[in-house]
XYZ file of C-alpha atoms in Angstrom:
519
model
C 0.000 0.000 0.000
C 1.051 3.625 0.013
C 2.859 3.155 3.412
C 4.411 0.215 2.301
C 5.720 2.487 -0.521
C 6.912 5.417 1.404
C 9.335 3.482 4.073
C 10.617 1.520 1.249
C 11.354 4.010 -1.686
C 10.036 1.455 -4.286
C 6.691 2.611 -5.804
C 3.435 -0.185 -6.218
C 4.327 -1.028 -10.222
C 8.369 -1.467 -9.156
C 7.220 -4.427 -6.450
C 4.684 -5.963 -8.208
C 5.096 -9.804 -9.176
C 9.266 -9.212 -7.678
C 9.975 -11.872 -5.180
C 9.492 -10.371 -1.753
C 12.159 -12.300 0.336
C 15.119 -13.147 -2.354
C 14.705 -9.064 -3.555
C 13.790 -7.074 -0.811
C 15.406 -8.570 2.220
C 18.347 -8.836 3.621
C 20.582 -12.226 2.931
C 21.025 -12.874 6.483
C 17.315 -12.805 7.698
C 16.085 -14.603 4.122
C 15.793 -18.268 5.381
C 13.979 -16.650 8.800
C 11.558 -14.853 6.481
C 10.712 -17.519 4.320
C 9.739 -19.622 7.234
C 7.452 -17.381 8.588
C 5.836 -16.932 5.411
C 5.487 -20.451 4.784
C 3.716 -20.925 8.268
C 1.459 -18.390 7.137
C 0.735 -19.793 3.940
C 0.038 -23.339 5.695
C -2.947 -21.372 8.210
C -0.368 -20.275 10.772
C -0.180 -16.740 11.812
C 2.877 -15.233 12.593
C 2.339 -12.323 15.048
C 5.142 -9.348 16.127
C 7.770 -10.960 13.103
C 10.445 -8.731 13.027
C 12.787 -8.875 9.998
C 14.636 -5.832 8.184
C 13.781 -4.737 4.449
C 15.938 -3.399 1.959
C 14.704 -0.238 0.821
C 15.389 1.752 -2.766
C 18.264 3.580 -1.198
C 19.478 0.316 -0.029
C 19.080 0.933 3.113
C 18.060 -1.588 5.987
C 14.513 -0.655 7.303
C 13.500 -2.790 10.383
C 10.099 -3.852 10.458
C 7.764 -5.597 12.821
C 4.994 -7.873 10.856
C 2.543 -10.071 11.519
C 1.837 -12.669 8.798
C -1.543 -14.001 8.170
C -2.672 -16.532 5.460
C -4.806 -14.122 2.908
C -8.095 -16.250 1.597
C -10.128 -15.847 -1.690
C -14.667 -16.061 -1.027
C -14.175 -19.686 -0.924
C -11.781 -19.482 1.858
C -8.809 -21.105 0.136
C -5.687 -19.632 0.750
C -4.069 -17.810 -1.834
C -0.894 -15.782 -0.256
C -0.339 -13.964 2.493
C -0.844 -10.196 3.953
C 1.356 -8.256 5.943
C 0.410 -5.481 8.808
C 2.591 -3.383 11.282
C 4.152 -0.254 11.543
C 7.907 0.781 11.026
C 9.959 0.256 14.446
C 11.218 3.113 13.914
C 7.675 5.045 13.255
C 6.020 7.979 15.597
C 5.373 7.036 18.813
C 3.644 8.967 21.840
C 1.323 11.084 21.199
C 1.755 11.547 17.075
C 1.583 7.244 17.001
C -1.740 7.185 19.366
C -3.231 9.720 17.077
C -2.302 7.726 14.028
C -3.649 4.357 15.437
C -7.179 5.768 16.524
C -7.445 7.327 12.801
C -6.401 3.819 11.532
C -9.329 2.365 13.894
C -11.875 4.507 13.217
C -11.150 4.136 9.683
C -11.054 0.080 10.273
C -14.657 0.451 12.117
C -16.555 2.611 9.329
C -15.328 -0.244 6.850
C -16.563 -2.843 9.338
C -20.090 -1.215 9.693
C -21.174 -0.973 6.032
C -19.826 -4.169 4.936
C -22.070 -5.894 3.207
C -20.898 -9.311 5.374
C -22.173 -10.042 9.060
C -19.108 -9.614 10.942
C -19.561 -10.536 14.824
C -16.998 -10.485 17.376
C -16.154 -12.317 20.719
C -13.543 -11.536 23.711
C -11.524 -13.972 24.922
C -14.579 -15.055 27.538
C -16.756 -15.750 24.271
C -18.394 -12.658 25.050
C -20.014 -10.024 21.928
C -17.702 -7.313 21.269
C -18.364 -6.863 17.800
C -21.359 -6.517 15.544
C -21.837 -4.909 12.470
C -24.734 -3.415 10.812
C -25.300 -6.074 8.746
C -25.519 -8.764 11.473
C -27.867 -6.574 13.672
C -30.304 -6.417 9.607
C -29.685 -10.276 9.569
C -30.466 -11.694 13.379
C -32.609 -8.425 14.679
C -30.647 -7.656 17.424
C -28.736 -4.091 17.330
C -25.224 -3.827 18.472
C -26.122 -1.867 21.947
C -28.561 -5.449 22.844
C -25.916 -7.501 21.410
C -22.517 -6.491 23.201
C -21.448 -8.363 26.331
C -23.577 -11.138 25.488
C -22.360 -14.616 25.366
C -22.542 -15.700 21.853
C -22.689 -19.430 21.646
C -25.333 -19.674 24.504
C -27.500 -16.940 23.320
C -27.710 -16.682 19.758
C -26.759 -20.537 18.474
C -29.299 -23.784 18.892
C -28.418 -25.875 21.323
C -28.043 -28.823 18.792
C -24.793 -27.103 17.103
C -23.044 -25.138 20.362
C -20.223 -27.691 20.975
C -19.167 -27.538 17.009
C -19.605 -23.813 17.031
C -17.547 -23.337 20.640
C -14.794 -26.302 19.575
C -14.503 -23.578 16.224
C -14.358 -20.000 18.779
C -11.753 -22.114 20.850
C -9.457 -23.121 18.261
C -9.382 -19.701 17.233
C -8.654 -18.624 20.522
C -5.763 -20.805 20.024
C -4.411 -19.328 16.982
C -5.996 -21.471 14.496
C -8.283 -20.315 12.229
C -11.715 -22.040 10.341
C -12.809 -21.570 7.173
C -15.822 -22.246 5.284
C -17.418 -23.402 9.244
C -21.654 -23.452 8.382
C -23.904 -23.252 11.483
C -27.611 -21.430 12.430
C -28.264 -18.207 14.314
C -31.272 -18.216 15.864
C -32.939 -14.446 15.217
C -34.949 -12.309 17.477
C -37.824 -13.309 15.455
C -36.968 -16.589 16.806
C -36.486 -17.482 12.513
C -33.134 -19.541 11.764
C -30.476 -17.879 9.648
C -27.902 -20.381 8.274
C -24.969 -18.248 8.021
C -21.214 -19.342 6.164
C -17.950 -18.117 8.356
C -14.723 -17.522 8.447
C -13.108 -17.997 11.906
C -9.827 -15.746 12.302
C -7.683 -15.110 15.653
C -8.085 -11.622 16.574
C -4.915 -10.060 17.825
C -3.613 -6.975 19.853
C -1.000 -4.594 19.169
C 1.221 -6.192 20.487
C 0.315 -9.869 18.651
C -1.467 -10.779 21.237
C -4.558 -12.944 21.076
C -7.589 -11.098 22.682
C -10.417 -12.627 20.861
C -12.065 -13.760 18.086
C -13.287 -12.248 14.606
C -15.981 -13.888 12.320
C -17.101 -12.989 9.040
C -19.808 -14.366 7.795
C -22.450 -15.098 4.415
C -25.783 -15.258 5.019
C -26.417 -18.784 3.092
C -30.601 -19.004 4.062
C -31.633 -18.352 1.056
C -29.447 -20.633 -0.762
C -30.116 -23.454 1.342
C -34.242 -22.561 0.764
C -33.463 -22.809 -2.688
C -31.457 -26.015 -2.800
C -34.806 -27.704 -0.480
C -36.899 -25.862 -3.431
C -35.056 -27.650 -6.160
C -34.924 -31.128 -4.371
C -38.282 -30.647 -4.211
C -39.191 -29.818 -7.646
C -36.510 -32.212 -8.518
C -38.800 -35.070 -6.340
C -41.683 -33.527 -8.485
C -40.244 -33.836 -11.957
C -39.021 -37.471 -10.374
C -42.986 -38.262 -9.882
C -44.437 -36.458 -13.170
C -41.701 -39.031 -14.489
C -42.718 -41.813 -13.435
C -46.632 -41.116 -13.304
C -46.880 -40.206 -17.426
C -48.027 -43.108 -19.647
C -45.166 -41.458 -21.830
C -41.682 -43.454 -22.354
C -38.772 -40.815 -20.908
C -35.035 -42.346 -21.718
C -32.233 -39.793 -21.104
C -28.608 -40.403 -21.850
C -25.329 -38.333 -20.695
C -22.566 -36.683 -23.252
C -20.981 -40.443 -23.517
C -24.441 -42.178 -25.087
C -24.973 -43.858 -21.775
C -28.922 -43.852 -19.979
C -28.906 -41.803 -17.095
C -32.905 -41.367 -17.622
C -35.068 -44.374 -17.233
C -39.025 -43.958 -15.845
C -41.439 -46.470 -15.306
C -43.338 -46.610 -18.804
C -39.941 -47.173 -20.639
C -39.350 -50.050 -17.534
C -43.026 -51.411 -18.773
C -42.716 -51.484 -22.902
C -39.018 -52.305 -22.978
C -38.782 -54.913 -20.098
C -35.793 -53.963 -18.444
C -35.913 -52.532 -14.939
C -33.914 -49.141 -14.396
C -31.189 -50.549 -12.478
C -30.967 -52.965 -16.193
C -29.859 -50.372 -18.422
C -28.536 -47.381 -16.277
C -25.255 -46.752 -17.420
C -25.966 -48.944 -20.720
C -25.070 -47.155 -24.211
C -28.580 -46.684 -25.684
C -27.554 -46.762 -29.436
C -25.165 -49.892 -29.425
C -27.391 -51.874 -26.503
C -30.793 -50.829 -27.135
C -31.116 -50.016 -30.875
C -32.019 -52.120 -34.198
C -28.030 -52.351 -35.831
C -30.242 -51.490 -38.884
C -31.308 -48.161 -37.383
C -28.076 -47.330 -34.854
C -26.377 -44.995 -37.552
C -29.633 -42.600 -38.052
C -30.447 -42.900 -33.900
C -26.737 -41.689 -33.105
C -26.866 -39.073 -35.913
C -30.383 -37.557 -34.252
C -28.691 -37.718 -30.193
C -25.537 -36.409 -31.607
C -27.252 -33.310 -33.262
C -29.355 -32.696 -29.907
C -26.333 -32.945 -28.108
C -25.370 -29.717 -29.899
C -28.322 -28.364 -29.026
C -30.542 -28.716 -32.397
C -33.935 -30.329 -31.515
C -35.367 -33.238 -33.282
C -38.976 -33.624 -33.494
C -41.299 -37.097 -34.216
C -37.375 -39.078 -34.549
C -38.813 -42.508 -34.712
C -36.705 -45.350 -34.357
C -36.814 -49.208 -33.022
C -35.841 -50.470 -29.724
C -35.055 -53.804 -29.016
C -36.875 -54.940 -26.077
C -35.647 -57.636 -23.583
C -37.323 -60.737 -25.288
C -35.867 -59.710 -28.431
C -39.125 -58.056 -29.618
C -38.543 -54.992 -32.011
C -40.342 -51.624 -30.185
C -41.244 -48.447 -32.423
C -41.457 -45.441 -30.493
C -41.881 -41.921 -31.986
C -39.723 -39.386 -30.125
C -38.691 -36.111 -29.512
C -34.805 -35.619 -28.825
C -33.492 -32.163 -26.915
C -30.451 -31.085 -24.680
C -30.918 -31.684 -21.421
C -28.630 -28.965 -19.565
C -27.403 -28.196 -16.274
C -27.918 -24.944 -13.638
C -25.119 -22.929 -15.719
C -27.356 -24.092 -19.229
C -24.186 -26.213 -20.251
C -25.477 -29.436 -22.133
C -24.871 -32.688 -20.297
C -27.042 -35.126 -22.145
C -30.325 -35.984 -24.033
C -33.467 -36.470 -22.989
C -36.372 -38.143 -25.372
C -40.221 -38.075 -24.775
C -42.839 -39.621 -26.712
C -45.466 -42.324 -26.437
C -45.379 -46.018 -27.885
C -46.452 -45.822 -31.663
C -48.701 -48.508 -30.714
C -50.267 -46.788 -27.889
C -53.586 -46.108 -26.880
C -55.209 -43.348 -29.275
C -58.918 -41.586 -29.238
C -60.640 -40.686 -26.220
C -58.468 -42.887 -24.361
C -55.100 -40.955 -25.361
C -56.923 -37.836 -25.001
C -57.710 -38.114 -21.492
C -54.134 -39.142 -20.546
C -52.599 -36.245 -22.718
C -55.244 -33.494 -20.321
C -53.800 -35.494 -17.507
C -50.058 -34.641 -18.613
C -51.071 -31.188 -18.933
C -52.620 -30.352 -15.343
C -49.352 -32.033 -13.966
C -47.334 -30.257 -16.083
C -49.337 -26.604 -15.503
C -48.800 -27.261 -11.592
C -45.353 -28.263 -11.531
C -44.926 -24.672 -13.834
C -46.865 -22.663 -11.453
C -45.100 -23.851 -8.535
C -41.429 -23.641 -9.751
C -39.056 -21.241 -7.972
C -37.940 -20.041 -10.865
C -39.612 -17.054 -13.125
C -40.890 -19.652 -16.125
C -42.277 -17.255 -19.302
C -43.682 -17.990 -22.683
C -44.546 -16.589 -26.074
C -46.663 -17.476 -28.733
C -45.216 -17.251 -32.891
C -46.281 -13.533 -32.531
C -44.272 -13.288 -29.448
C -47.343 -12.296 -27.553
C -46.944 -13.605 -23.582
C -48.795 -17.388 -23.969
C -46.870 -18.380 -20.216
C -46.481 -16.915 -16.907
C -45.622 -18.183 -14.110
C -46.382 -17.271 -10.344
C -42.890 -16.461 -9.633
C -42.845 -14.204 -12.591
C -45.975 -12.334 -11.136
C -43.923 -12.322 -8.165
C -40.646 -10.736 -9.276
C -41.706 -8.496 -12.448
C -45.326 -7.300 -10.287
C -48.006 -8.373 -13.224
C -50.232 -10.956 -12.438
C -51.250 -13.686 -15.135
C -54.402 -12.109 -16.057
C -52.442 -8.398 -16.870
C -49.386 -9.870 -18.698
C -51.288 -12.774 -20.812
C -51.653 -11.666 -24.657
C -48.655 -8.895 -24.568
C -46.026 -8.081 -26.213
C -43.072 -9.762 -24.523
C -40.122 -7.360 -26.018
C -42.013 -4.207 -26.536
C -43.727 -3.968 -22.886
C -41.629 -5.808 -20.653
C -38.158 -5.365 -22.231
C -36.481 -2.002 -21.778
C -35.348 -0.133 -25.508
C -31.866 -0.645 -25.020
C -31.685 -4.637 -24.858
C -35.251 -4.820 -27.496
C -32.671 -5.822 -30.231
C -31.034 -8.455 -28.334
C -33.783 -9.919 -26.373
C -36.078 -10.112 -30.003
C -32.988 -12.066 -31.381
C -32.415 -14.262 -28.589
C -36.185 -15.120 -28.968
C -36.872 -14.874 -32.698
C -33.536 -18.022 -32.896
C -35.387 -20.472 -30.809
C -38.705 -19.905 -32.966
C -36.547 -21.322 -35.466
C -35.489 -24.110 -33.338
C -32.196 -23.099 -31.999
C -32.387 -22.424 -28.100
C -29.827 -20.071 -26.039
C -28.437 -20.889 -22.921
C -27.396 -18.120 -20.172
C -28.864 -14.923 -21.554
C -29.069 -12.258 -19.603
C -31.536 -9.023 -19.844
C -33.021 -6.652 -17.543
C -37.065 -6.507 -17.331
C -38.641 -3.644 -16.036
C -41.308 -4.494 -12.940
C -44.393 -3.296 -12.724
C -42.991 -0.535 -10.070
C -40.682 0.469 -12.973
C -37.879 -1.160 -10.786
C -34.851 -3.137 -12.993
C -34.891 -6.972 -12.492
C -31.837 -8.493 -13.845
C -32.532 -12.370 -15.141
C -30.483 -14.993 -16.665
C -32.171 -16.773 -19.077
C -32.221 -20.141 -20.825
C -34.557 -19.694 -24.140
C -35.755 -22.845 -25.463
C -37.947 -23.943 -28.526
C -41.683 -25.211 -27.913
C -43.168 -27.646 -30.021
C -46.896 -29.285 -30.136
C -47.780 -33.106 -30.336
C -46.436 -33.037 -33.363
C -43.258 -31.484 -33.168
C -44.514 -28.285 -34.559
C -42.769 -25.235 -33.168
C -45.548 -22.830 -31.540
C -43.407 -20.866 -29.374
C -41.190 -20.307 -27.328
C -40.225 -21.539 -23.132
C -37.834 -18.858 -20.958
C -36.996 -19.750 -18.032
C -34.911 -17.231 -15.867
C -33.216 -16.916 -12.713
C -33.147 -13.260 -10.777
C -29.854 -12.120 -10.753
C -30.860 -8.703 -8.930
C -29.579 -9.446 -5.914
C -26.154 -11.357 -7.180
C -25.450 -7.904 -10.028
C -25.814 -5.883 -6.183
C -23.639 -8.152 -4.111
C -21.030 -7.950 -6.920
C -20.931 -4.220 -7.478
C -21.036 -3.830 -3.308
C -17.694 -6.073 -3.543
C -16.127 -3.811 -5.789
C -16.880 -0.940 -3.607
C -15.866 -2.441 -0.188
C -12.684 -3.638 -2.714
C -12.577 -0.169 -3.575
C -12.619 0.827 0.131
C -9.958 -1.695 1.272
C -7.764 -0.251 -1.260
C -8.345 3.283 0.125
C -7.518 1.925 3.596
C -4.965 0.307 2.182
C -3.278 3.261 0.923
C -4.135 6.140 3.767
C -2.577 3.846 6.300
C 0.289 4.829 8.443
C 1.621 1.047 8.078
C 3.282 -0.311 5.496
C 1.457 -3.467 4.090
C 3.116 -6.249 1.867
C 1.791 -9.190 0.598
C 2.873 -12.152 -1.338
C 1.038 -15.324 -3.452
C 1.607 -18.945 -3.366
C 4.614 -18.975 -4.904
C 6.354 -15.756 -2.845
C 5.477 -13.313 -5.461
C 5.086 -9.890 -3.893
C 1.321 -9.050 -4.502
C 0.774 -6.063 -2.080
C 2.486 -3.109 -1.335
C 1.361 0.207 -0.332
C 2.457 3.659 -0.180
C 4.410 3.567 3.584
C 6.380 0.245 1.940
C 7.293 2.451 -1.017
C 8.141 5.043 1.411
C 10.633 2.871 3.741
């Protein structure tokens, strides 16, 4: 930081990417340094270090560090960071001044960070709580302090993990990545991701504890919501008088329901894992069936692909099929999945019933998804809405059923790109991972990511098209409040008294601020 640059001499873009101990420190403390560092790069802190720089002028500048493993948002470690001032900086009554600046300056970046960050003495005891924790668990900081955390605010089913995680911390060793509940005022859980760090003194001391946390409750309701419609989907499955077979990038089934089980003869656990073309296909038909999975595999649709399985008592099996991409949560394709009925199945009123019975199943597993689920007719009038599209964009079924899609609920500047994304999968080719703003009923911006996907009719006719989105709102936030607290860490960073280095993995210097330039 700018510290870092004014003890040393050396500006930021001189130190950048130079190797901190074999260029900037002295031969005879190099194999002390290096130790230290590679303690702190294993999870061990290294408090009140002392080991002399080399500065521009090539002069020694004595230093007094403590090292402390540096972690990326998964809590992996990915170098090391630096803090302390010059030995030979102000002391008295110039020093005191400088540290209360620094720690008024550390405790406005604590209170608008966009993390819960609590704190705990050495007793286990609240001594720190940001604004974001008090929003998150409903308790402000003055009815928080002195409390004891783990009794208070954690169930009793998870105190021993939680107070086994504040004790080793206590010790000097950190946990990363450590999940566990707070119990609100409301009395409502909030499942909250932290980081356990030793929190030391001035003098490297261990005083207490620091934790910063992620506030994981609504990920973890969505991950019960998509086992759930995942156990739905499972049951529409395996309740349709329809064949499903699915197979992964390799050929092999991965997708096997009941009906397929009843007019093939083999049991799931049978052909899991099997390769469908060279296993379950007429030879006389594998080189068209392969052609038709390998083109859906690149995301082209094929509609009414009929072909012959072989059954298990050798009995030939013509089924009429429709072959798409089945994709994963980022839209990346990961196999095939083919739905159609038995050629020789049941047809007039009989067929008829069961295909109104698909279609209630199918409406209520779309009206219940978590995710906004939209469609448009070949005019690209709104034919599909969902409830959680009501809920995000603010128009109700009734009000958005019939409308333009691009020219009411699309703002001007993305009409283009939207009308494309749209008018490609009316001609049957389907884009993963789009991403466009709508405009809510409230005129508010709601940022989705969108997977746009052909529809067809029984008979493979394409009649419009299937969105279905995933609001980004709050991730586009979180980001651009990282890049401002980044932005504010880099201020502190460089308004600091102390000189700050850092270094990567492999010993690389990757921080150094104006007072290490300076010395």
């Amino acid at each position: 930081n700018h510290k870092a640059a004014e003890i040393m001499g050396y500006k930021r873009d001189e130190v950048m990417g130079c190797k901190l101990v074999e260029e900037l420190i002295s031969p005879d403390h190099r194999v002390q340094a290096q130790g230290a560092l590679n303690d702190a790069l294993q999870g061990h802190e290294m408090a009140r270090f002392e080991f002399p720089l080399v500065s521009k002028s090539d002069e020694r500048v004595d230093v007094l560090l403590n090292a402390a493993a540096y972690r990326d948002a998964n809590g992996d470690i990915t170098g090391v960071v630096s803090v302390r001032q010059d030995v030979m900086e102000s002391t008295g009554e110039e020093g005191e001044l400088n540290r209360v600046a620094q720690e008024e300056d550390l405790r406005l970046l604590i209170d608008n960070a966009s993390k819960p960050i609590f704190g705990i003495d050495k007793e286990g005891n609240v001594n720190e709580w940001n604004l974001k924790a008090a929003e998150i668990v409903g308790y402000s900081f003055d009815e928080a302090m002195g409390r004891d955390f783990v009794e208070e605010f954690i169930s009793p089913a998870f105190r021993v993990q939680t107070k086994g995680a504040l004790d080793n911390a206590l010790q000097g060793r950190d946990t990363a990545n450590f999940e566990f509940p707070l119990f609100a005022k409301s009395q409502a859980r909030v499942d909250v991701l932290l980081n356990v760090t030793t929190r030391r003194d001035a003098n490297g001391d261990i005083t207490g504890v620091v934790v910063v946390g992620k506030d994981i409750t609504d990920l973890n309701k969505a991950d019960l919501e998509q086992n759930r419609l995942a156990e739905n989907l499972r049951l529409l499955s395996d309740t349709t008088i329809a064949p499903i077979i699915g197979i992964d990038r390799q050929g092999r089934v991965s997708e096997w329901n009941h009906k397929a089980a009843e007019i093939m003869g083999y049991k799931r656990d049978e052909v899991m894992g099997c390769k469908l073309v060279e296993e379950l296909i007429s030879p006389d038909h594998r080189v068209q069936a392969q052609g038709a999975l390998n083109d859906a595999l690149q995301g082209h649709e094929m509609a009414r692909f009929e072909f012959p399985l072989v059954s298990k008592s050798d009995e030939r099996v013509d089924v009429l099929l429709n072959a798409a991409a089945y994709r994963d949560a980022n839209g990346d394709i990961t196999g095939v999945v083919s739905v159609r009925q038995d050629v020789m199945e049941s047809t007039g009123e009989e067929g008829e019933l069961n295909r109104v019975a698909q279609e209630e199943d199918l409406r209520l597993l779309i009206d219940n998804a978590s995710k906004p689920i939209f469609g448009i007719d070949k005019e690209g009038n709104v034919n599909e809405w969902n409830l959680k599209a009501a809920e995000i964009v603010g128009y109700s079924f009734d009000e958005a059923m019939g409308r333009d899609f691009v020219e009411e609920f699309i703002s001007p500047a993305f009409r283009v790109q939207t009308k494309g994304a749209l008018d490609n999968a009316l001609q049957g080719r389907d884009t993963a991972n789009f991403e466009f703003p709508l405009f809510a009923k409230s005129q508010a911006r709601v940022d989705v990511l969108l997977n746009v996907t052909t529809r067809r009719d029984a008979n493979g006719d394409i009649t419009g098209v299937v969105v279905v989105g995933k609001d980004i709102t709050d991730l586009n936030k979180a980001d651009l409040e990282q890049n401002r607290l980044a932005e504010n860490l880099r201020l502190l960073s460089d308004t600091t008294i102390a000189p700050i280095i850092g270094i990567d993995r492999q010993g690389r210097v990757s921080e150094w601020n104006h007072k290490a330039a300076e010395i």
